[in-house]
């Protein structure tokens, strides 16, 4: 019963956060310089045309009413129409969301096992050459800007060696393996960017519990270091690891605009940037909302998983 | 009688329209890279173009074209009325054998015979008239202002049309060469799948991502329509475009980065094509605002800038120095006899003294959204102007909203013009006293009068003299400080043959798809 209550509470909190984010998102896009109607009409904005368009877009209503209308539509699965193309936003957004999730999933499949595995290994062999190498290399890759890592990979693997394509253009009806081939370089780039964070956190939180009395007991029982780390320390360190993995997974979805541009990948980030420059606010809001859902959703799931992994976290009083 | 012809969307200029060039100026332009065999076109193959200038909001409807990718796709599928060839001559495409009555207000054009659309319909005068009318009347087409002077288009026979204009314009064939005016069957509206008379039909289109067109029948234009299919990929990042070419994923790319062209040229199996163009960077001075009200101040600034240094540094030499008037060397009416303004601190000081000042301090508003390298150019200007006692304070402005908040609002700022196909258009759009985009606020009644006279003059040498006079007026009294004209740079792999410079736009006037062939 306790665990169910906890899950329900977390989910409710997630929904509340989402509503708060949606309000901020709506306010934020309203704050962009320039009225939507005049941004849309540009040089051909006559007072009459502006008035007609404002009425058409419902800009004459008070902001909170517009927000409520928008929210009502969103809750019913209607994201509205794009201002620039006039087509439903969902039809443009969904294939791109699929692309974004595909790339994020691909990167996660490489990055998460790699980072957690290396982190555990580093903890087991603390201070060894392997530990130091893993630390130095992962910190080096996270320290370079993403576009720099991308260009280095392109120069080496696409231009010089010719093993992998530098263009990650994917399209509907593309063969699965072609898609994997096209997205390998961006997936590796993203992997390099997120590995360090997860690796360090796995190593640190594992080592942190190593000084606990029960670990000492385990050593005194005569268990090997790897056994102690894997069966005694790691389960108790899982909470923070799960959280940091979730943050990085969310980053793979919401923070990859630069990588999308460099590899010409048709993802949501690119769509959002296009929409911002064209002041296509409904599209900006829809993209922002999708990003918020992914971010909050993953974090909520992470909290729940962390709680499941460590019963002590289920009760708030002790935490 | 003169309607402002200048209500085109500003973004169109940002999309960089190149200028028509004179045959003489262009034939001497080098085709850089490996020596290309002057061989005959070969049929077959799949051409892959990597292009900047497309977005998810693009449409294939010609009345909406603002960027280069849809224009290029449009020309793969549809034909224009008139084609501007590599020697900057208006040549027949679907219209031919034109002539006008004196005054250049009444014109007759023949419609090309025996042409069919991809749906089997034979081209006739009705299709042409319908296609032109898409850009007239209630249309929101960017081409509408050019055609505003057309009062009537009549069908004279199945293969002949007559055009009547409210005011004559000797450049009508050039106006009709505009890339928005593409020909579709009479009454056609299905812009998701355009039907045209050109070499290719649409197979697959995802706006802002990718387009495939295929050849389904022999093409009527001799020597053209060589490749079997064309794949156009939108690659807006210049580094990504270059990488795609170098790794062999595309065969040709547009819009190179001038800073890396020299490195690109060193690569094997790649050739670079350079086209002189009408696009130019400008520092505009408001002629009605202090201190720029005084022409002596304007002249002082014109002599205080080191143009050659800017061309050499900012453009890496891929451009030409400007002379404070907007007609490029590639235009047939370019007047080479106008004295070039050079870097001369003493002359600058002299003009400053004439203005009654010993020192001058001006605020120059810049952003790289005006033109690539605007900030660098301004910094070089700041250095060179200091020698004449002129202090240029650089005000870096945000790119977002620059054209709304800075351009034509601040008295001294960086600007950009994409150039226009004809001298008349360029001068009308930005220098005529009542032009909405007269961004220097320069007003000269003699100039306006001359401009209108030249527009209807059919005698070429008289026209040349008039345009020369106008260029001289702008250069010596205008408010535009034009340091440079910027060349177009594009590249192709050595598999691509027949890729040549074009005086109109890059990628062979965006008709590269039907022109080149593969080995």
JSON list of C-alpha atoms in Angstrom, two decimals, chain A residues 32-33 39-44 82 84-85 87 95-96 99 151 154 158-160 162 164-172 261-264 266 270-271 274 277-280, chain B residues 7-11 54-58 67 192 204 206-210 231 233-237 239-247 249-250 267 400-401 403-404 407 437:
[
{"chain": "A", "resi": 32, "resn": "UNK", "atom": "CA", "xyz": [8.91, 37.06, -27.34]},
{"chain": "A", "resi": 33, "resn": "UNK", "atom": "CA", "xyz": [9.37, 40.49, -28.90]},
{"chain": "A", "resi": 39, "resn": "UNK", "atom": "CA", "xyz": [5.58, 38.78, -36.96]},
{"chain": "A", "resi": 40, "resn": "UNK", "atom": "CA", "xyz": [3.53, 36.64, -39.32]},
{"chain": "A", "resi": 41, "resn": "UNK", "atom": "CA", "xyz": [2.63, 39.40, -41.73]},
{"chain": "A", "resi": 42, "resn": "UNK", "atom": "CA", "xyz": [6.09, 40.99, -41.65]},
{"chain": "A", "resi": 43, "resn": "UNK", "atom": "CA", "xyz": [6.47, 43.76, -44.19]},
{"chain": "A", "resi": 44, "resn": "UNK", "atom": "CA", "xyz": [2.93, 43.36, -45.51]},
{"chain": "A", "resi": 82, "resn": "UNK", "atom": "CA", "xyz": [0.94, 25.60, -37.39]},
{"chain": "A", "resi": 84, "resn": "UNK", "atom": "CA", "xyz": [3.15, 29.18, -41.07]},
{"chain": "A", "resi": 85, "resn": "UNK", "atom": "CA", "xyz": [1.95, 26.10, -42.92]},
{"chain": "A", "resi": 87, "resn": "UNK", "atom": "CA", "xyz": [-1.34, 22.13, -41.19]},
{"chain": "A", "resi": 95, "resn": "UNK", "atom": "CA", "xyz": [7.40, 11.72, -37.19]},
{"chain": "A", "resi": 96, "resn": "UNK", "atom": "CA", "xyz": [10.10, 14.00, -35.83]},
{"chain": "A", "resi": 99, "resn": "UNK", "atom": "CA", "xyz": [13.19, 10.30, -35.05]},
{"chain": "A", "resi": 151, "resn": "UNK", "atom": "CA", "xyz": [33.15, 17.49, -36.48]},
{"chain": "A", "resi": 154, "resn": "UNK", "atom": "CA", "xyz": [32.93, 13.40, -39.19]},
{"chain": "A", "resi": 158, "resn": "UNK", "atom": "CA", "xyz": [33.19, 10.06, -42.77]},
{"chain": "A", "resi": 159, "resn": "UNK", "atom": "CA", "xyz": [35.68, 12.21, -44.68]},
{"chain": "A", "resi": 160, "resn": "UNK", "atom": "CA", "xyz": [38.92, 10.28, -44.17]},
{"chain": "A", "resi": 162, "resn": "UNK", "atom": "CA", "xyz": [34.64, 6.74, -45.29]},
{"chain": "A", "resi": 164, "resn": "UNK", "atom": "CA", "xyz": [30.08, 5.98, -41.84]},
{"chain": "A", "resi": 165, "resn": "UNK", "atom": "CA", "xyz": [27.89, 8.68, -43.41]},
{"chain": "A", "resi": 166, "resn": "UNK", "atom": "CA", "xyz": [28.17, 12.24, -42.11]},
{"chain": "A", "resi": 167, "resn": "UNK", "atom": "CA", "xyz": [24.57, 12.95, -43.08]},
{"chain": "A", "resi": 168, "resn": "UNK", "atom": "CA", "xyz": [21.98, 11.47, -40.78]},
{"chain": "A", "resi": 169, "resn": "UNK", "atom": "CA", "xyz": [19.06, 12.28, -43.06]},
{"chain": "A", "resi": 170, "resn": "UNK", "atom": "CA", "xyz": [16.33, 9.75, -42.32]},
{"chain": "A", "resi": 171, "resn": "UNK", "atom": "CA", "xyz": [12.91, 9.62, -43.95]},
{"chain": "A", "resi": 172, "resn": "UNK", "atom": "CA", "xyz": [9.67, 7.68, -43.80]},
{"chain": "A", "resi": 261, "resn": "UNK", "atom": "CA", "xyz": [22.07, 20.59, -36.97]},
{"chain": "A", "resi": 262, "resn": "UNK", "atom": "CA", "xyz": [25.56, 19.23, -37.51]},
{"chain": "A", "resi": 263, "resn": "UNK", "atom": "CA", "xyz": [24.35, 15.85, -38.73]},
{"chain": "A", "resi": 264, "resn": "UNK", "atom": "CA", "xyz": [21.25, 17.26, -40.49]},
{"chain": "A", "resi": 266, "resn": "UNK", "atom": "CA", "xyz": [15.26, 15.79, -38.76]},
{"chain": "A", "resi": 270, "resn": "UNK", "atom": "CA", "xyz": [15.41, 21.39, -35.40]},
{"chain": "A", "resi": 271, "resn": "UNK", "atom": "CA", "xyz": [11.65, 21.82, -35.78]},
{"chain": "A", "resi": 274, "resn": "UNK", "atom": "CA", "xyz": [12.74, 26.67, -37.20]},
{"chain": "A", "resi": 277, "resn": "UNK", "atom": "CA", "xyz": [12.78, 31.95, -35.99]},
{"chain": "A", "resi": 278, "resn": "UNK", "atom": "CA", "xyz": [9.46, 32.03, -37.85]},
{"chain": "A", "resi": 279, "resn": "UNK", "atom": "CA", "xyz": [7.55, 32.96, -34.65]},
{"chain": "A", "resi": 280, "resn": "UNK", "atom": "CA", "xyz": [5.33, 29.92, -35.14]},
{"chain": "B", "resi": 7, "resn": "UNK", "atom": "CA", "xyz": [7.44, 45.33, -51.74]},
{"chain": "B", "resi": 8, "resn": "UNK", "atom": "CA", "xyz": [9.23, 42.03, -51.97]},
{"chain": "B", "resi": 9, "resn": "UNK", "atom": "CA", "xyz": [9.87, 40.23, -48.79]},
{"chain": "B", "resi": 10, "resn": "UNK", "atom": "CA", "xyz": [13.13, 41.22, -47.24]},
{"chain": "B", "resi": 11, "resn": "UNK", "atom": "CA", "xyz": [13.98, 37.58, -46.65]},
{"chain": "B", "resi": 54, "resn": "UNK", "atom": "CA", "xyz": [15.40, 25.13, -47.13]},
{"chain": "B", "resi": 55, "resn": "UNK", "atom": "CA", "xyz": [13.12, 24.67, -44.15]},
{"chain": "B", "resi": 56, "resn": "UNK", "atom": "CA", "xyz": [10.21, 22.59, -42.91]},
{"chain": "B", "resi": 57, "resn": "UNK", "atom": "CA", "xyz": [7.85, 25.40, -43.85]},
{"chain": "B", "resi": 58, "resn": "UNK", "atom": "CA", "xyz": [8.70, 25.28, -47.59]},
{"chain": "B", "resi": 67, "resn": "UNK", "atom": "CA", "xyz": [14.50, 30.33, -50.24]},
{"chain": "B", "resi": 192, "resn": "UNK", "atom": "CA", "xyz": [1.60, 19.13, -53.28]},
{"chain": "B", "resi": 204, "resn": "UNK", "atom": "CA", "xyz": [8.91, 12.06, -53.07]},
{"chain": "B", "resi": 206, "resn": "UNK", "atom": "CA", "xyz": [9.54, 15.98, -47.45]},
{"chain": "B", "resi": 207, "resn": "UNK", "atom": "CA", "xyz": [9.80, 19.75, -46.94]},
{"chain": "B", "resi": 208, "resn": "UNK", "atom": "CA", "xyz": [13.07, 20.88, -45.43]},
{"chain": "B", "resi": 209, "resn": "UNK", "atom": "CA", "xyz": [14.53, 17.37, -45.54]},
{"chain": "B", "resi": 210, "resn": "UNK", "atom": "CA", "xyz": [14.65, 15.63, -48.90]},
{"chain": "B", "resi": 231, "resn": "UNK", "atom": "CA", "xyz": [17.92, 13.75, -54.94]},
{"chain": "B", "resi": 233, "resn": "UNK", "atom": "CA", "xyz": [18.96, 17.09, -49.54]},
{"chain": "B", "resi": 234, "resn": "UNK", "atom": "CA", "xyz": [18.50, 20.13, -47.32]},
{"chain": "B", "resi": 235, "resn": "UNK", "atom": "CA", "xyz": [21.74, 20.71, -45.39]},
{"chain": "B", "resi": 236, "resn": "UNK", "atom": "CA", "xyz": [21.61, 24.17, -43.84]},
{"chain": "B", "resi": 237, "resn": "UNK", "atom": "CA", "xyz": [24.85, 23.93, -41.87]},
{"chain": "B", "resi": 239, "resn": "UNK", "atom": "CA", "xyz": [30.22, 22.48, -42.35]},
{"chain": "B", "resi": 240, "resn": "UNK", "atom": "CA", "xyz": [27.79, 19.60, -42.68]},
{"chain": "B", "resi": 241, "resn": "UNK", "atom": "CA", "xyz": [27.36, 20.43, -46.38]},
{"chain": "B", "resi": 242, "resn": "UNK", "atom": "CA", "xyz": [31.08, 20.44, -46.95]},
{"chain": "B", "resi": 243, "resn": "UNK", "atom": "CA", "xyz": [31.52, 17.18, -45.03]},
{"chain": "B", "resi": 244, "resn": "UNK", "atom": "CA", "xyz": [28.77, 15.56, -47.08]},
{"chain": "B", "resi": 245, "resn": "UNK", "atom": "CA", "xyz": [30.57, 16.52, -50.30]},
{"chain": "B", "resi": 246, "resn": "UNK", "atom": "CA", "xyz": [33.95, 15.36, -49.04]},
{"chain": "B", "resi": 247, "resn": "UNK", "atom": "CA", "xyz": [32.61, 12.03, -47.84]},
{"chain": "B", "resi": 249, "resn": "UNK", "atom": "CA", "xyz": [27.32, 11.53, -49.88]},
{"chain": "B", "resi": 250, "resn": "UNK", "atom": "CA", "xyz": [26.34, 14.34, -52.23]},
{"chain": "B", "resi": 267, "resn": "UNK", "atom": "CA", "xyz": [41.19, 18.36, -51.81]},
{"chain": "B", "resi": 400, "resn": "UNK", "atom": "CA", "xyz": [16.87, 38.71, -33.94]},
{"chain": "B", "resi": 401, "resn": "UNK", "atom": "CA", "xyz": [14.78, 41.66, -35.02]},
{"chain": "B", "resi": 403, "resn": "UNK", "atom": "CA", "xyz": [15.70, 44.32, -39.84]},
{"chain": "B", "resi": 404, "resn": "UNK", "atom": "CA", "xyz": [12.74, 45.55, -37.81]},
{"chain": "B", "resi": 407, "resn": "UNK", "atom": "CA", "xyz": [17.68, 48.82, -40.32]},
{"chain": "B", "resi": 437, "resn": "UNK", "atom": "CA", "xyz": [13.15, 50.58, -48.92]}
]
